[in-house]
Amino acid sequence: MEILCLVFIGELGLAFASCQRYAMRGHATEGFLHAVIDNSTSDDIILVAGHPGIETEGLTKGFALFMRKYDRTNLFACPLAGDSEGAAAMIRYYDGRGIDAIDDKNNIQAIAIFSGQEESFEEYADWFDPSRYSRHEFAGNYVVYAKK
């Protein structure tokens, strides 16, 4: 009986830790999304960068739906890796607006970079000057750059 209790307590501890990690990720995601909202207006250009093969749901439905709820519809996709089919699908989800549709990249107000893709973004975006933006990082390596 004592061993069964110890196993149960051990399992309960693991379950609690798992729930805690899940809740913390939810708070980080909420902070990530609200950092974009808090640092932009409905007319601002918002660039969404990430790997379409890793964060498919988040890069498309999740992020875009949340932003539209707050009247942020001026969204542009920046696929950072993956196959051309995944990149094309991501751009289609943003009404066909990829990063190449932005004439003057200096007009980008906020850049939302999905989990672990910041280095890829910096390598890809030779026009990007981080000193012109405030950097906000959230658990799970989600990053928002907001124009100063």
mmCIF file with all atom_site columns, C-alpha atoms in Angstrom, residues 16-126:
data_model
loop_
_atom_site.group_PDB
_atom_site.id
_atom_site.type_symbol
_atom_site.label_atom_id
_atom_site.label_alt_id
_atom_site.label_comp_id
_atom_site.label_asym_id
_atom_site.label_entity_id
_atom_site.label_seq_id
_atom_site.pdbx_PDB_ins_code
_atom_site.Cartn_x
_atom_site.Cartn_y
_atom_site.Cartn_z
_atom_site.occupancy
_atom_site.B_iso_or_equiv
_atom_site.pdbx_formal_charge
_atom_site.auth_seq_id
_atom_site.auth_comp_id
_atom_site.auth_asym_id
_atom_site.auth_atom_id
_atom_site.pdbx_PDB_model_num
ATOM 1   C CA . PHE A 1 16  ? 1.256   19.004 -11.826 1.00 0.00 ? 16  PHE A CA 1
ATOM 2   C CA . ALA A 1 17  ? 4.572   19.917 -13.478 1.00 0.00 ? 17  ALA A CA 1
ATOM 3   C CA . SER A 1 18  ? 3.110   19.142 -16.893 1.00 0.00 ? 18  SER A CA 1
ATOM 4   C CA . CYS A 1 19  ? 0.050   21.298 -16.200 1.00 0.00 ? 19  CYS A CA 1
ATOM 5   C CA . GLN A 1 20  ? 2.263   24.099 -14.954 1.00 0.00 ? 20  GLN A CA 1
ATOM 6   C CA . ARG A 1 21  ? 4.376   24.024 -18.152 1.00 0.00 ? 21  ARG A CA 1
ATOM 7   C CA . TYR A 1 22  ? 1.213   24.043 -20.272 1.00 0.00 ? 22  TYR A CA 1
ATOM 8   C CA . ALA A 1 23  ? -0.192  27.032 -18.370 1.00 0.00 ? 23  ALA A CA 1
ATOM 9   C CA . MET A 1 24  ? 3.102   28.923 -18.630 1.00 0.00 ? 24  MET A CA 1
ATOM 10  C CA . ARG A 1 25  ? 3.160   28.369 -22.398 1.00 0.00 ? 25  ARG A CA 1
ATOM 11  C CA . GLY A 1 26  ? -0.386  29.742 -22.565 1.00 0.00 ? 26  GLY A CA 1
ATOM 12  C CA . HIS A 1 27  ? 0.687   32.863 -20.666 1.00 0.00 ? 27  HIS A CA 1
ATOM 13  C CA . ALA A 1 28  ? 3.705   33.268 -22.954 1.00 0.00 ? 28  ALA A CA 1
ATOM 14  C CA . THR A 1 29  ? 1.553   32.914 -26.068 1.00 0.00 ? 29  THR A CA 1
ATOM 15  C CA . GLU A 1 30  ? -0.932  35.432 -24.722 1.00 0.00 ? 30  GLU A CA 1
ATOM 16  C CA . GLY A 1 31  ? 1.897   37.851 -23.930 1.00 0.00 ? 31  GLY A CA 1
ATOM 17  C CA . PHE A 1 32  ? 3.339   37.347 -27.423 1.00 0.00 ? 32  PHE A CA 1
ATOM 18  C CA . LEU A 1 33  ? 0.007   38.108 -29.089 1.00 0.00 ? 33  LEU A CA 1
ATOM 19  C CA . HIS A 1 34  ? -0.742  41.102 -26.892 1.00 0.00 ? 34  HIS A CA 1
ATOM 20  C CA . ALA A 1 35  ? 2.733   42.544 -27.469 1.00 0.00 ? 35  ALA A CA 1
ATOM 21  C CA . VAL A 1 36  ? 1.830   42.803 -31.158 1.00 0.00 ? 36  VAL A CA 1
ATOM 22  C CA . ILE A 1 37  ? -1.560  44.364 -30.362 1.00 0.00 ? 37  ILE A CA 1
ATOM 23  C CA . ASP A 1 38  ? -0.135  46.792 -27.804 1.00 0.00 ? 38  ASP A CA 1
ATOM 24  C CA . ASN A 1 39  ? 2.583   47.979 -30.188 1.00 0.00 ? 39  ASN A CA 1
ATOM 25  C CA . SER A 1 40  ? 0.532   48.456 -33.347 1.00 0.00 ? 40  SER A CA 1
ATOM 26  C CA . THR A 1 41  ? -2.610  50.064 -34.719 1.00 0.00 ? 41  THR A CA 1
ATOM 27  C CA . SER A 1 42  ? -5.059  48.758 -37.277 1.00 0.00 ? 42  SER A CA 1
ATOM 28  C CA . ASP A 1 43  ? -3.236  50.584 -40.096 1.00 0.00 ? 43  ASP A CA 1
ATOM 29  C CA . ASP A 1 44  ? 0.253   49.346 -39.242 1.00 0.00 ? 44  ASP A CA 1
ATOM 30  C CA . ILE A 1 45  ? 2.126   46.712 -41.202 1.00 0.00 ? 45  ILE A CA 1
ATOM 31  C CA . ILE A 1 46  ? 2.689   43.566 -39.131 1.00 0.00 ? 46  ILE A CA 1
ATOM 32  C CA . LEU A 1 47  ? 5.146   40.954 -40.372 1.00 0.00 ? 47  LEU A CA 1
ATOM 33  C CA . VAL A 1 48  ? 4.624   37.367 -39.225 1.00 0.00 ? 48  VAL A CA 1
ATOM 34  C CA . ALA A 1 49  ? 7.773   35.243 -39.460 1.00 0.00 ? 49  ALA A CA 1
ATOM 35  C CA . GLY A 1 50  ? 8.156   31.547 -38.829 1.00 0.00 ? 50  GLY A CA 1
ATOM 36  C CA . HIS A 1 51  ? 8.693   28.061 -40.163 1.00 0.00 ? 51  HIS A CA 1
ATOM 37  C CA . PRO A 1 52  ? 5.450   26.920 -41.822 1.00 0.00 ? 52  PRO A CA 1
ATOM 38  C CA . GLY A 1 53  ? 6.301   23.246 -41.293 1.00 0.00 ? 53  GLY A CA 1
ATOM 39  C CA . ILE A 1 54  ? 6.715   23.619 -37.528 1.00 0.00 ? 54  ILE A CA 1
ATOM 40  C CA . GLU A 1 55  ? 4.053   26.096 -36.421 1.00 0.00 ? 55  GLU A CA 1
ATOM 41  C CA . THR A 1 56  ? 1.466   25.597 -39.154 1.00 0.00 ? 56  THR A CA 1
ATOM 42  C CA . GLU A 1 57  ? -1.620  26.215 -37.021 1.00 0.00 ? 57  GLU A CA 1
ATOM 43  C CA . GLY A 1 58  ? -0.097  29.082 -35.079 1.00 0.00 ? 58  GLY A CA 1
ATOM 44  C CA . LEU A 1 59  ? 1.287   30.870 -38.134 1.00 0.00 ? 59  LEU A CA 1
ATOM 45  C CA . THR A 1 60  ? -1.961  30.662 -40.008 1.00 0.00 ? 60  THR A CA 1
ATOM 46  C CA . LYS A 1 61  ? -5.236  30.245 -38.207 1.00 0.00 ? 61  LYS A CA 1
ATOM 47  C CA . GLY A 1 62  ? -4.223  31.017 -34.641 1.00 0.00 ? 62  GLY A CA 1
ATOM 48  C CA . PHE A 1 63  ? -2.249  34.198 -35.124 1.00 0.00 ? 63  PHE A CA 1
ATOM 49  C CA . ALA A 1 64  ? -4.326  35.648 -37.948 1.00 0.00 ? 64  ALA A CA 1
ATOM 50  C CA . LEU A 1 65  ? -7.654  35.005 -36.215 1.00 0.00 ? 65  LEU A CA 1
ATOM 51  C CA . PHE A 1 66  ? -6.463  36.606 -33.005 1.00 0.00 ? 66  PHE A CA 1
ATOM 52  C CA . MET A 1 67  ? -5.111  39.648 -34.827 1.00 0.00 ? 67  MET A CA 1
ATOM 53  C CA . ARG A 1 68  ? -8.317  40.089 -36.813 1.00 0.00 ? 68  ARG A CA 1
ATOM 54  C CA . LYS A 1 69  ? -10.258 40.067 -33.548 1.00 0.00 ? 69  LYS A CA 1
ATOM 55  C CA . TYR A 1 70  ? -8.323  43.255 -32.658 1.00 0.00 ? 70  TYR A CA 1
ATOM 56  C CA . ASP A 1 71  ? -8.654  44.781 -36.149 1.00 0.00 ? 71  ASP A CA 1
ATOM 57  C CA . ARG A 1 72  ? -5.078  43.972 -37.140 1.00 0.00 ? 72  ARG A CA 1
ATOM 58  C CA . THR A 1 73  ? -5.601  42.853 -40.726 1.00 0.00 ? 73  THR A CA 1
ATOM 59  C CA . ASN A 1 74  ? -2.531  44.392 -42.372 1.00 0.00 ? 74  ASN A CA 1
ATOM 60  C CA . LEU A 1 75  ? -0.578  41.152 -41.939 1.00 0.00 ? 75  LEU A CA 1
ATOM 61  C CA . PHE A 1 76  ? 2.242   39.921 -44.163 1.00 0.00 ? 76  PHE A CA 1
ATOM 62  C CA . ALA A 1 77  ? 3.800   36.461 -44.123 1.00 0.00 ? 77  ALA A CA 1
ATOM 63  C CA . CYS A 1 78  ? 7.521   35.759 -43.933 1.00 0.00 ? 78  CYS A CA 1
ATOM 64  C CA . PRO A 1 79  ? 8.096   31.990 -44.273 1.00 0.00 ? 79  PRO A CA 1
ATOM 65  C CA . LEU A 1 80  ? 11.599  31.240 -43.023 1.00 0.00 ? 80  LEU A CA 1
ATOM 66  C CA . ALA A 1 81  ? 12.154  27.635 -44.011 1.00 0.00 ? 81  ALA A CA 1
ATOM 67  C CA . GLY A 1 82  ? 10.416  24.535 -45.125 1.00 0.00 ? 82  GLY A CA 1
ATOM 68  C CA . ASP A 1 83  ? 9.362   23.539 -48.574 1.00 0.00 ? 83  ASP A CA 1
ATOM 69  C CA . SER A 1 84  ? 7.989   25.942 -51.167 1.00 0.00 ? 84  SER A CA 1
ATOM 70  C CA . GLU A 1 85  ? 4.528   24.402 -50.841 1.00 0.00 ? 85  GLU A CA 1
ATOM 71  C CA . GLY A 1 86  ? 4.374   25.214 -47.123 1.00 0.00 ? 86  GLY A CA 1
ATOM 72  C CA . ALA A 1 87  ? 5.649   28.735 -47.736 1.00 0.00 ? 87  ALA A CA 1
ATOM 73  C CA . ALA A 1 88  ? 3.073   29.287 -50.484 1.00 0.00 ? 88  ALA A CA 1
ATOM 74  C CA . ALA A 1 89  ? 0.291   27.992 -48.218 1.00 0.00 ? 89  ALA A CA 1
ATOM 75  C CA . MET A 1 90  ? 1.347   30.382 -45.462 1.00 0.00 ? 90  MET A CA 1
ATOM 76  C CA . ILE A 1 91  ? 1.357   33.342 -47.849 1.00 0.00 ? 91  ILE A CA 1
ATOM 77  C CA . ARG A 1 92  ? -2.050  32.354 -49.249 1.00 0.00 ? 92  ARG A CA 1
ATOM 78  C CA . TYR A 1 93  ? -3.448  32.388 -45.727 1.00 0.00 ? 93  TYR A CA 1
ATOM 79  C CA . TYR A 1 94  ? -2.378  36.031 -45.434 1.00 0.00 ? 94  TYR A CA 1
ATOM 80  C CA . ASP A 1 95  ? -4.429  36.936 -48.523 1.00 0.00 ? 95  ASP A CA 1
ATOM 81  C CA . GLY A 1 96  ? -1.427  36.399 -50.782 1.00 0.00 ? 96  GLY A CA 1
ATOM 82  C CA . ARG A 1 97  ? 0.626   39.025 -48.975 1.00 0.00 ? 97  ARG A CA 1
ATOM 83  C CA . GLY A 1 98  ? 4.162   37.851 -48.461 1.00 0.00 ? 98  GLY A CA 1
ATOM 84  C CA . ILE A 1 99  ? 7.104   39.960 -47.369 1.00 0.00 ? 99  ILE A CA 1
ATOM 85  C CA . ASP A 1 100 ? 7.911   40.775 -51.002 1.00 0.00 ? 100 ASP A CA 1
ATOM 86  C CA . ALA A 1 101 ? 4.638   42.728 -51.223 1.00 0.00 ? 101 ALA A CA 1
ATOM 87  C CA . ILE A 1 102 ? 5.986   45.304 -48.759 1.00 0.00 ? 102 ILE A CA 1
ATOM 88  C CA . ASP A 1 103 ? 7.521   48.083 -50.857 1.00 0.00 ? 103 ASP A CA 1
ATOM 89  C CA . ASP A 1 104 ? 9.281   49.869 -48.005 1.00 0.00 ? 104 ASP A CA 1
ATOM 90  C CA . LYS A 1 105 ? 10.276  47.514 -45.208 1.00 0.00 ? 105 LYS A CA 1
ATOM 91  C CA . ASN A 1 106 ? 10.979  50.562 -43.005 1.00 0.00 ? 106 ASN A CA 1
ATOM 92  C CA . ASN A 1 107 ? 7.193   50.841 -42.667 1.00 0.00 ? 107 ASN A CA 1
ATOM 93  C CA . ILE A 1 108 ? 6.940   47.564 -40.739 1.00 0.00 ? 108 ILE A CA 1
ATOM 94  C CA . GLN A 1 109 ? 5.645   48.441 -37.274 1.00 0.00 ? 109 GLN A CA 1
ATOM 95  C CA . ALA A 1 110 ? 5.754   45.029 -35.608 1.00 0.00 ? 110 ALA A CA 1
ATOM 96  C CA . ILE A 1 111 ? 7.489   41.749 -36.368 1.00 0.00 ? 111 ILE A CA 1
ATOM 97  C CA . ALA A 1 112 ? 6.111   38.618 -34.720 1.00 0.00 ? 112 ALA A CA 1
ATOM 98  C CA . ILE A 1 113 ? 8.671   35.812 -34.834 1.00 0.00 ? 113 ILE A CA 1
ATOM 99  C CA . PHE A 1 114 ? 7.502   32.350 -33.935 1.00 0.00 ? 114 PHE A CA 1
ATOM 100 C CA . SER A 1 115 ? 9.282   29.897 -31.674 1.00 0.00 ? 115 SER A CA 1
ATOM 101 C CA . GLY A 1 116 ? 13.000  29.501 -32.238 1.00 0.00 ? 116 GLY A CA 1
ATOM 102 C CA . GLN A 1 117 ? 13.103  31.312 -35.585 1.00 0.00 ? 117 GLN A CA 1
ATOM 103 C CA . GLU A 1 118 ? 14.745  34.598 -34.571 1.00 0.00 ? 118 GLU A CA 1
ATOM 104 C CA . GLU A 1 119 ? 18.187  33.636 -35.852 1.00 0.00 ? 119 GLU A CA 1
ATOM 105 C CA . SER A 1 120 ? 16.727  32.452 -39.166 1.00 0.00 ? 120 SER A CA 1
ATOM 106 C CA . PHE A 1 121 ? 14.849  35.737 -39.476 1.00 0.00 ? 121 PHE A CA 1
ATOM 107 C CA . GLU A 1 122 ? 17.969  37.814 -38.836 1.00 0.00 ? 122 GLU A CA 1
ATOM 108 C CA . GLU A 1 123 ? 19.893  35.801 -41.453 1.00 0.00 ? 123 GLU A CA 1
ATOM 109 C CA . TYR A 1 124 ? 17.057  36.165 -43.969 1.00 0.00 ? 124 TYR A CA 1
ATOM 110 C CA . ALA A 1 125 ? 16.217  39.847 -43.434 1.00 0.00 ? 125 ALA A CA 1
ATOM 111 C CA . ASP A 1 126 ? 19.297  41.793 -44.460 1.00 0.00 ? 126 ASP A CA 1
#
